[in-house]
mmCIF file of C-alpha atoms and ligand atoms in Angstrom:
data_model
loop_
_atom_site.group_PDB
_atom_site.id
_atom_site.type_symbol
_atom_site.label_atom_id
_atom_site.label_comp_id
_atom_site.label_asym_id
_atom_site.label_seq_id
_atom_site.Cartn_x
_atom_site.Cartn_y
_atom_site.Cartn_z
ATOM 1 C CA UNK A 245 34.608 44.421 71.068
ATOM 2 C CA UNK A 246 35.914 44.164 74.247
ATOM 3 C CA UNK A 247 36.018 45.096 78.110
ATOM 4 C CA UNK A 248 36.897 48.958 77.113
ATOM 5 C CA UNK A 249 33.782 49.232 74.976
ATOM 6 C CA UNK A 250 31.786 47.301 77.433
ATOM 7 C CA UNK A 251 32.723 49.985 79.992
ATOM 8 C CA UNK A 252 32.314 53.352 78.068
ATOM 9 C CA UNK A 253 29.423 52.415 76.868
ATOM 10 C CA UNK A 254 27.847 51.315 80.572
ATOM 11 C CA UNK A 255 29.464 54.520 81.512
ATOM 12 C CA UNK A 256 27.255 56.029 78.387
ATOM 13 C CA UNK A 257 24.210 54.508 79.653
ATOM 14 C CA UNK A 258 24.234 55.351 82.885
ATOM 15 C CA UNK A 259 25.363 59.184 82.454
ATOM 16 C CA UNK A 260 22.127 58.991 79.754
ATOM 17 C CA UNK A 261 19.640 57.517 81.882
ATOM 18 C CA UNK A 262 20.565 57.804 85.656
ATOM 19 C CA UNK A 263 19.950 60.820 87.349
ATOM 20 C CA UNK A 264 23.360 62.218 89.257
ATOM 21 C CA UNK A 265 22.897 60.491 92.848
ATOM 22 C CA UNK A 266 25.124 61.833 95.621
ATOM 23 C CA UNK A 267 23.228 58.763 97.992
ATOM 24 C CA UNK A 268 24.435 55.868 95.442
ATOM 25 C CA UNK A 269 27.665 57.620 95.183
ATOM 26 C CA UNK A 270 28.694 57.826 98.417
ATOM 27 C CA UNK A 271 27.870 54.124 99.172
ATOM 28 C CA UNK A 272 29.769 53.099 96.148
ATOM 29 C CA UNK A 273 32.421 55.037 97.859
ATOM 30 C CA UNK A 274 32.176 54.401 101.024
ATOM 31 C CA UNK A 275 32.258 50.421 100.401
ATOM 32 C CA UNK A 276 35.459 51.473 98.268
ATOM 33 C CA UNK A 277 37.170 53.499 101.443
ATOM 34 C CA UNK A 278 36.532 50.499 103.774
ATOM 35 C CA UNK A 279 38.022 48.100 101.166
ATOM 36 C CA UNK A 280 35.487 45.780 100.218
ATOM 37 C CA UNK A 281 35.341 43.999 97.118
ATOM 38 C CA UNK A 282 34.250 45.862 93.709
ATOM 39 C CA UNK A 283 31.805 43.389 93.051
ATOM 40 C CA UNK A 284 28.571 45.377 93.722
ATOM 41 C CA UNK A 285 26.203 45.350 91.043
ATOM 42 C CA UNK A 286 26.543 48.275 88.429
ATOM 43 C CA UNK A 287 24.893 51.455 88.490
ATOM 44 C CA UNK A 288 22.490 50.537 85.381
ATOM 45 C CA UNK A 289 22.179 47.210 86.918
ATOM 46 C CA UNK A 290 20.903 49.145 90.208
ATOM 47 C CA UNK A 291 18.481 50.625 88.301
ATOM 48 C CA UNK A 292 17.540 47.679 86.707
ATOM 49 C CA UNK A 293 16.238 45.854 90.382
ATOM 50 C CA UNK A 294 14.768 49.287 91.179
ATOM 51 C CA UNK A 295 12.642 48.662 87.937
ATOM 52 C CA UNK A 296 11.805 45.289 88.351
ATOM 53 C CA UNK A 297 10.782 45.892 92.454
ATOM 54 C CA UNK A 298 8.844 48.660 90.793
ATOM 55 C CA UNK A 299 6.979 46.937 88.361
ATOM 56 C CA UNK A 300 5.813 44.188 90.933
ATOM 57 C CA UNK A 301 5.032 46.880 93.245
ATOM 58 C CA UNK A 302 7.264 45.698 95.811
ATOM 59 C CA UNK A 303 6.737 46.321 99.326
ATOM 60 C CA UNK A 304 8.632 43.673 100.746
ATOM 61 C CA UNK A 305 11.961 42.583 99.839
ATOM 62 C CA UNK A 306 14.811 39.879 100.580
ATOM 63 C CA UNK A 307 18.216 40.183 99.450
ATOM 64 C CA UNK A 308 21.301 37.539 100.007
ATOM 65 C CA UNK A 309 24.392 39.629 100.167
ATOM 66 C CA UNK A 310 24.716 42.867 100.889
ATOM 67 C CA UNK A 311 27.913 44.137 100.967
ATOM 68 C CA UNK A 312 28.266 47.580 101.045
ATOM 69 C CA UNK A 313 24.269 48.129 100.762
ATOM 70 C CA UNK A 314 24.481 49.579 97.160
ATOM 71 C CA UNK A 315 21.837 46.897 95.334
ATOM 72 C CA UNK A 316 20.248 47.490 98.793
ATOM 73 C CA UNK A 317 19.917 51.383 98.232
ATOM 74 C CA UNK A 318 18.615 50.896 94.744
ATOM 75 C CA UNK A 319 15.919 47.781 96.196
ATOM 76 C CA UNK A 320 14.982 50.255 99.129
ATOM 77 C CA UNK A 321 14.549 53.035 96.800
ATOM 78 C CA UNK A 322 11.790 51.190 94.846
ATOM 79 C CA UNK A 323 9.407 50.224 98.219
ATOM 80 C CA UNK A 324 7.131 52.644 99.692
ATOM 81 C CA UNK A 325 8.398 54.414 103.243
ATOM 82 C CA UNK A 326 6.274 51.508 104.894
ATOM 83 C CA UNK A 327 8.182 48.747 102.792
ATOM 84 C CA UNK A 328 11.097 46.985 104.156
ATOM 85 C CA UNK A 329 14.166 45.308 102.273
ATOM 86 C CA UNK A 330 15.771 42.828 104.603
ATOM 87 C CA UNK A 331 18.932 42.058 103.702
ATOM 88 C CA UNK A 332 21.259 39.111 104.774
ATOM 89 C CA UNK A 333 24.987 39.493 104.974
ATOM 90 C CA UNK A 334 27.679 37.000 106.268
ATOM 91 C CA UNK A 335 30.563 39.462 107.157
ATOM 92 C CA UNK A 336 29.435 41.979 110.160
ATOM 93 C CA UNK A 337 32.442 44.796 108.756
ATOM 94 C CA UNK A 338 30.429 44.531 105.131
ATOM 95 C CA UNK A 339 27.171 44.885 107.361
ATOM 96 C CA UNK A 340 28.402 47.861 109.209
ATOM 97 C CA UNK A 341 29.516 49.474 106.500
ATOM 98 C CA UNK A 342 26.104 49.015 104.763
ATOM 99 C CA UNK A 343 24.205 50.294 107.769
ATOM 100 C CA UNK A 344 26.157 53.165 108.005
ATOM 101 C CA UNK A 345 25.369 54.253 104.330
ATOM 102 C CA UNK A 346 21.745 53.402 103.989
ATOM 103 C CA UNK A 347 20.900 55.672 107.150
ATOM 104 C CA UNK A 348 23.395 58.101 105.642
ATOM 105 C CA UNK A 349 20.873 57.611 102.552
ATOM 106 C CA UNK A 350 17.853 58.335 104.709
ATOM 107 C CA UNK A 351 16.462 54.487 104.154
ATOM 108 C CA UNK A 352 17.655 53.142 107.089
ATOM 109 C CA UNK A 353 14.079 52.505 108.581
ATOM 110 C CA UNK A 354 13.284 50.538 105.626
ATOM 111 C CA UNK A 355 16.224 48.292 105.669
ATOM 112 C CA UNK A 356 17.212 45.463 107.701
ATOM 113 C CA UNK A 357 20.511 43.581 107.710
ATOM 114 C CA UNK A 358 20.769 40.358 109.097
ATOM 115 C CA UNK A 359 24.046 39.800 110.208
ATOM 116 C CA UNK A 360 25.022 35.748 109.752
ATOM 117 C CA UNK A 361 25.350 32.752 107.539
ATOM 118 C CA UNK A 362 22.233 33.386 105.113
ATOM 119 C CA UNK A 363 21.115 30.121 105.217
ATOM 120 C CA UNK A 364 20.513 30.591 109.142
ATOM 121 C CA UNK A 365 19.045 33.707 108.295
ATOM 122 C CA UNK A 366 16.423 32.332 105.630
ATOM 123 C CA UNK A 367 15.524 29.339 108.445
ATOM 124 C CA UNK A 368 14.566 31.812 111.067
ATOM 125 C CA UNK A 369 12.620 33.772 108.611
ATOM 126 C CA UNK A 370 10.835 30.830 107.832
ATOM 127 C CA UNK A 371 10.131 29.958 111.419
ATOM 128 C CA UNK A 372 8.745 33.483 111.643
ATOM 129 C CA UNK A 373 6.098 32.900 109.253
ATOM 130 C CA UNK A 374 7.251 36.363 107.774
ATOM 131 C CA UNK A 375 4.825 38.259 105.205
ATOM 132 C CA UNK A 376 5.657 36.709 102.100
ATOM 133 C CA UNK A 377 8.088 38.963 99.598
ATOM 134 C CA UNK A 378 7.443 40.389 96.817
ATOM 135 C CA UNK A 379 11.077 40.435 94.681
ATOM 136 C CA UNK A 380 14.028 38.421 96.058
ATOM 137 C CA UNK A 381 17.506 39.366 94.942
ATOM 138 C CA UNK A 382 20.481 36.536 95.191
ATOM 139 C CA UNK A 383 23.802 37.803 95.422
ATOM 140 C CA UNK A 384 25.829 36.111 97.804
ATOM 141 C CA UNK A 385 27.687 32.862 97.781
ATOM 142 C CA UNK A 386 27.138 31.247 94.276
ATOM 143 C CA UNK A 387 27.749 27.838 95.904
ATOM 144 C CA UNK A 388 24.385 27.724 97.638
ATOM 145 C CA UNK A 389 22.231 29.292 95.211
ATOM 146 C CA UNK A 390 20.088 26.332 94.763
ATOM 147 C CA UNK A 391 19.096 26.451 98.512
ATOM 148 C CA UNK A 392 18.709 30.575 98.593
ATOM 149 C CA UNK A 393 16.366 29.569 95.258
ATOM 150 C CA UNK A 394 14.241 27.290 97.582
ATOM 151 C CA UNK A 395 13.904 29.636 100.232
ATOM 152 C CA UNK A 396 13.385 32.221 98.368
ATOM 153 C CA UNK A 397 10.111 30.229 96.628
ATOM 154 C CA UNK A 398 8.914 29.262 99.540
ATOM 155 C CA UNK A 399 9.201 33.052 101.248
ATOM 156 C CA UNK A 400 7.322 34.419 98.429
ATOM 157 C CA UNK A 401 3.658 34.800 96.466
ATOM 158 C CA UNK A 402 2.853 34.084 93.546
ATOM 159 C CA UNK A 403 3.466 36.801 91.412
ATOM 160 C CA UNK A 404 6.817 37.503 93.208
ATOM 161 C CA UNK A 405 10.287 37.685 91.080
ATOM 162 C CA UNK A 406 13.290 36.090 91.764
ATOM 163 C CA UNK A 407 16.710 37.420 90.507
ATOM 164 C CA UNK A 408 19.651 35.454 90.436
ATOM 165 C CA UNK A 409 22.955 37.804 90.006
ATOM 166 C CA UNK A 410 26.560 35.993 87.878
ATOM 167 C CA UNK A 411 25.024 33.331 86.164
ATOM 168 C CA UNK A 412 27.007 33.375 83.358
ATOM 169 C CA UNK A 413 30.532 34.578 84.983
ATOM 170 C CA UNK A 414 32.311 35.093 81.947
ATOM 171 C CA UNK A 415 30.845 31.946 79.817
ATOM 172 C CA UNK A 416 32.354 29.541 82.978
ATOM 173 C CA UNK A 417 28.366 28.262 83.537
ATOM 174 C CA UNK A 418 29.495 26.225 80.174
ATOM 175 C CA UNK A 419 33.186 25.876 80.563
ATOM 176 C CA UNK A 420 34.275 26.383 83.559
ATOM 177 C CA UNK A 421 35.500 24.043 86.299
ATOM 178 C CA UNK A 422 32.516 21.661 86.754
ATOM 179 C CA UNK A 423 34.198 20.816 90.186
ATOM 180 C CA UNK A 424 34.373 24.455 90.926
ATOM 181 C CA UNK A 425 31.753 24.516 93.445
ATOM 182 C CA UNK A 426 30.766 28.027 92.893
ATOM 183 C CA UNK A 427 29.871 26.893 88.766
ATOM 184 C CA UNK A 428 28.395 23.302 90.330
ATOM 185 C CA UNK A 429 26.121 25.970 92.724
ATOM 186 C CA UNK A 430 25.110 28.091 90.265
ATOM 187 C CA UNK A 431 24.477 25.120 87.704
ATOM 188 C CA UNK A 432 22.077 24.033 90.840
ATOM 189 C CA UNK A 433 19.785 26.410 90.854
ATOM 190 C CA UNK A 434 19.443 26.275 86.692
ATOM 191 C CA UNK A 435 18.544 22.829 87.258
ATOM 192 C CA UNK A 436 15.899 23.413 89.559
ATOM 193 C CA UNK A 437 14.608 26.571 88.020
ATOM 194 C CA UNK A 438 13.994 24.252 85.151
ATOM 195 C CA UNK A 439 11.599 21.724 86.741
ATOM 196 C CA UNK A 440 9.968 23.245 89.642
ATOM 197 C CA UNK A 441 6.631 23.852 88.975
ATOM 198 C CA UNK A 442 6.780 27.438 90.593
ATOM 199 C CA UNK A 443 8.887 28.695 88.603
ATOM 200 C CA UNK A 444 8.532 30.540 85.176
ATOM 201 C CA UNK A 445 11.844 31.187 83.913
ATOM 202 C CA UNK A 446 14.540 33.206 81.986
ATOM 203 C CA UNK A 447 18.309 33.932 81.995
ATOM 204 C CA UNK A 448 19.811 36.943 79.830
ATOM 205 C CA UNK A 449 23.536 37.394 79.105
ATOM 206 C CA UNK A 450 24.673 40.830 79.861
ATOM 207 C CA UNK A 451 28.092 42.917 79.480
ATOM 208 C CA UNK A 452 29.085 46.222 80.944
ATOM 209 C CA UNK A 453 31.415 47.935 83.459
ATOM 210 C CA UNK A 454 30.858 43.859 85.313
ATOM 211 C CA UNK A 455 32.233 42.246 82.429
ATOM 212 C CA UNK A 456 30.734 39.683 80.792
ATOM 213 C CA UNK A 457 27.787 37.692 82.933
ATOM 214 C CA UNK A 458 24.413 37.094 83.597
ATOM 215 C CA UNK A 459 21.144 37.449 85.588
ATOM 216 C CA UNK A 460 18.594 34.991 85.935
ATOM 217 C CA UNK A 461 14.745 36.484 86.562
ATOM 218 C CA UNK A 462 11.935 33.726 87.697
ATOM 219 C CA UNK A 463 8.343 34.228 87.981
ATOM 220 C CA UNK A 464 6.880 32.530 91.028
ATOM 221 C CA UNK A 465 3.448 30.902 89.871
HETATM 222 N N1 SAH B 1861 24.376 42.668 96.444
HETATM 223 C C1 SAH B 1861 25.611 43.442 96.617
HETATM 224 C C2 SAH B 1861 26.823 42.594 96.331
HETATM 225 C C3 SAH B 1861 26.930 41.382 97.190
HETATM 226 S S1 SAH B 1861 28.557 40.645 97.077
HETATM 227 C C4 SAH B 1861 25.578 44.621 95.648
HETATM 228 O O1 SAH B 1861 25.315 44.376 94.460
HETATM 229 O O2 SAH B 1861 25.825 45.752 96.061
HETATM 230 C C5 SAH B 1861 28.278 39.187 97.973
HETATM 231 C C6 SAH B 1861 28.093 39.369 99.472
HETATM 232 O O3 SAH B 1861 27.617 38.122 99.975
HETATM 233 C C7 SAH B 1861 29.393 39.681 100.222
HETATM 234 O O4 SAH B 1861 29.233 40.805 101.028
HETATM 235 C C8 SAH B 1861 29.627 38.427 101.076
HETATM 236 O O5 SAH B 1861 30.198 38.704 102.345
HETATM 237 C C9 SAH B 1861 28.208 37.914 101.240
HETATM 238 N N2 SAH B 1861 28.135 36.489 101.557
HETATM 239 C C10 SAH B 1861 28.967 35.498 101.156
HETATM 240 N N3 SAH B 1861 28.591 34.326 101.685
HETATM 241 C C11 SAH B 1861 27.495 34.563 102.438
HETATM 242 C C12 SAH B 1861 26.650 33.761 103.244
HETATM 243 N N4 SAH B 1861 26.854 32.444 103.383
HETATM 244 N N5 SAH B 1861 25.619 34.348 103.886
HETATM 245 C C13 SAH B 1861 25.392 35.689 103.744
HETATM 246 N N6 SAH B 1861 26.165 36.491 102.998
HETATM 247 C C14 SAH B 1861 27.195 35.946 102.356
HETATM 248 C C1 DHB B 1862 31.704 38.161 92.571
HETATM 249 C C2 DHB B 1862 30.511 38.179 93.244
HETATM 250 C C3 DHB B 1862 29.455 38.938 92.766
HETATM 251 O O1 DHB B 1862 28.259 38.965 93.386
HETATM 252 C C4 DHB B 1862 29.609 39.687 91.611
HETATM 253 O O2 DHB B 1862 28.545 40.409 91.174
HETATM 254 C C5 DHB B 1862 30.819 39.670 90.935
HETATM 255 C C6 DHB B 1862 31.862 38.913 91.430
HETATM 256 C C7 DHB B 1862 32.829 37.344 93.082
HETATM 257 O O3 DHB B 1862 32.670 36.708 94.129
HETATM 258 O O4 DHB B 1862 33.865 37.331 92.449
HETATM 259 MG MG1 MG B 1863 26.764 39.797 92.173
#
């Protein structure tokens, strides 16, 4: 088996199980006309957050990269009108481009970007004393994943999830460059996920349109 089977039969799933969705489209697009990276989650990985915010009955959310607001549509799609998903991105042309298609979507009251290192971001949140959220999503910067872990444990409830996106990146978590500091980050936050006492956790391989990769989902206690 390989990437071409891994693709047609994402593409499968998703024609299957996703309803046709001109607002996802067009932000997939739209992030695709202003030339940012392909590296947005996949449609049946969408869906995927949408179920999880869903199943924790997420009102509030936190995200760590947003790039062109696609996870972000899915996330915003799965809080009430009154929820919020705020959602921190580094790049301001990756944040305009995302603001521009989540009020195209009709969620732009419900979203926030945050425009900025995330790590500043997460401090002033903190400082806030913000509600607490109910399902964070890390996507950004695998080198600092272990910090965006500890903010994002100490931002939450217990009962919130955590979601860790590329945790596997192609099997390089096990042989990869252990100097690589993206690998060293993302070997980080297993670490700690493994002995905080917070933290109830698992990690499940996946494949699809993404390749081959991971996601790591934590229970906070
Ligand atoms: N969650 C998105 C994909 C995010 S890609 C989706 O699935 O649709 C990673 C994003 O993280 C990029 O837009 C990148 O600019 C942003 N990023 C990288 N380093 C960052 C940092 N230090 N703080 C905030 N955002 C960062
Ligand atoms: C990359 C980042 C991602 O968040 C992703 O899902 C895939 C690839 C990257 O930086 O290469
Ligand atoms: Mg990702």
């Amino acid at each position: 088996m390989d990437q071409t089977t891994f693709t047609a039969v994402d593409d499968y799933l998703a024609a299957t199980l996703l309803p046709a969705d001109a607002d996802l489209d067009r932000t997939a697009a739209a992030a695709e006309a202003a030339g940012l990276p392909a590296i947005a989650v996949s449609p049946v990985q969408g869906a995927l957050l949408g179920i999880l915010a869903g199943a924790v009955g997420a009102r509030r959310i936190l995200e760590v990269g947003t790039l062109g607001g696609y996870s972000t549509l899915w996330l915003a799609r799965a809080v009430p009108s009154d929820g919020v998903v705020i959602s921190l991105e580094v790049d301001p042309h990756h944040a305009e481009v995302a603001t521009a298609s989540l009020a195209a979507a009709g969620v732009g009251d419900r979203v926030e970007v945050m425009v900025g290192p995330a790590l500043e971001a997460l401090d002033r949140l903190h400082g806030a004393r913000v509600e607490p959220f109910d399902l964070v999503f890390i996507d950004a910067d695998k080198v600092n994943n272990a910090r965006y872990l500890e903010h994002a444990v100490a931002l939450a409830r217990r009962g919130s999830l955590i979601v860790v996106d590329n945790v596997v990146r192609g099997g390089a978590i096990l042989d990869g460059d252990p100097d690589d500091p993206s690998i060293a980050g993302t070997r980080a936050a297993f670490d700690l996920v493994a002995r905080h006492p917070r933290l109830r956790a698992t990690a499940i391989q996946t494949v699809g349109v993404k390749g081959y990769d991971g996601l790591l989902i934590a229970l906070v206690d």
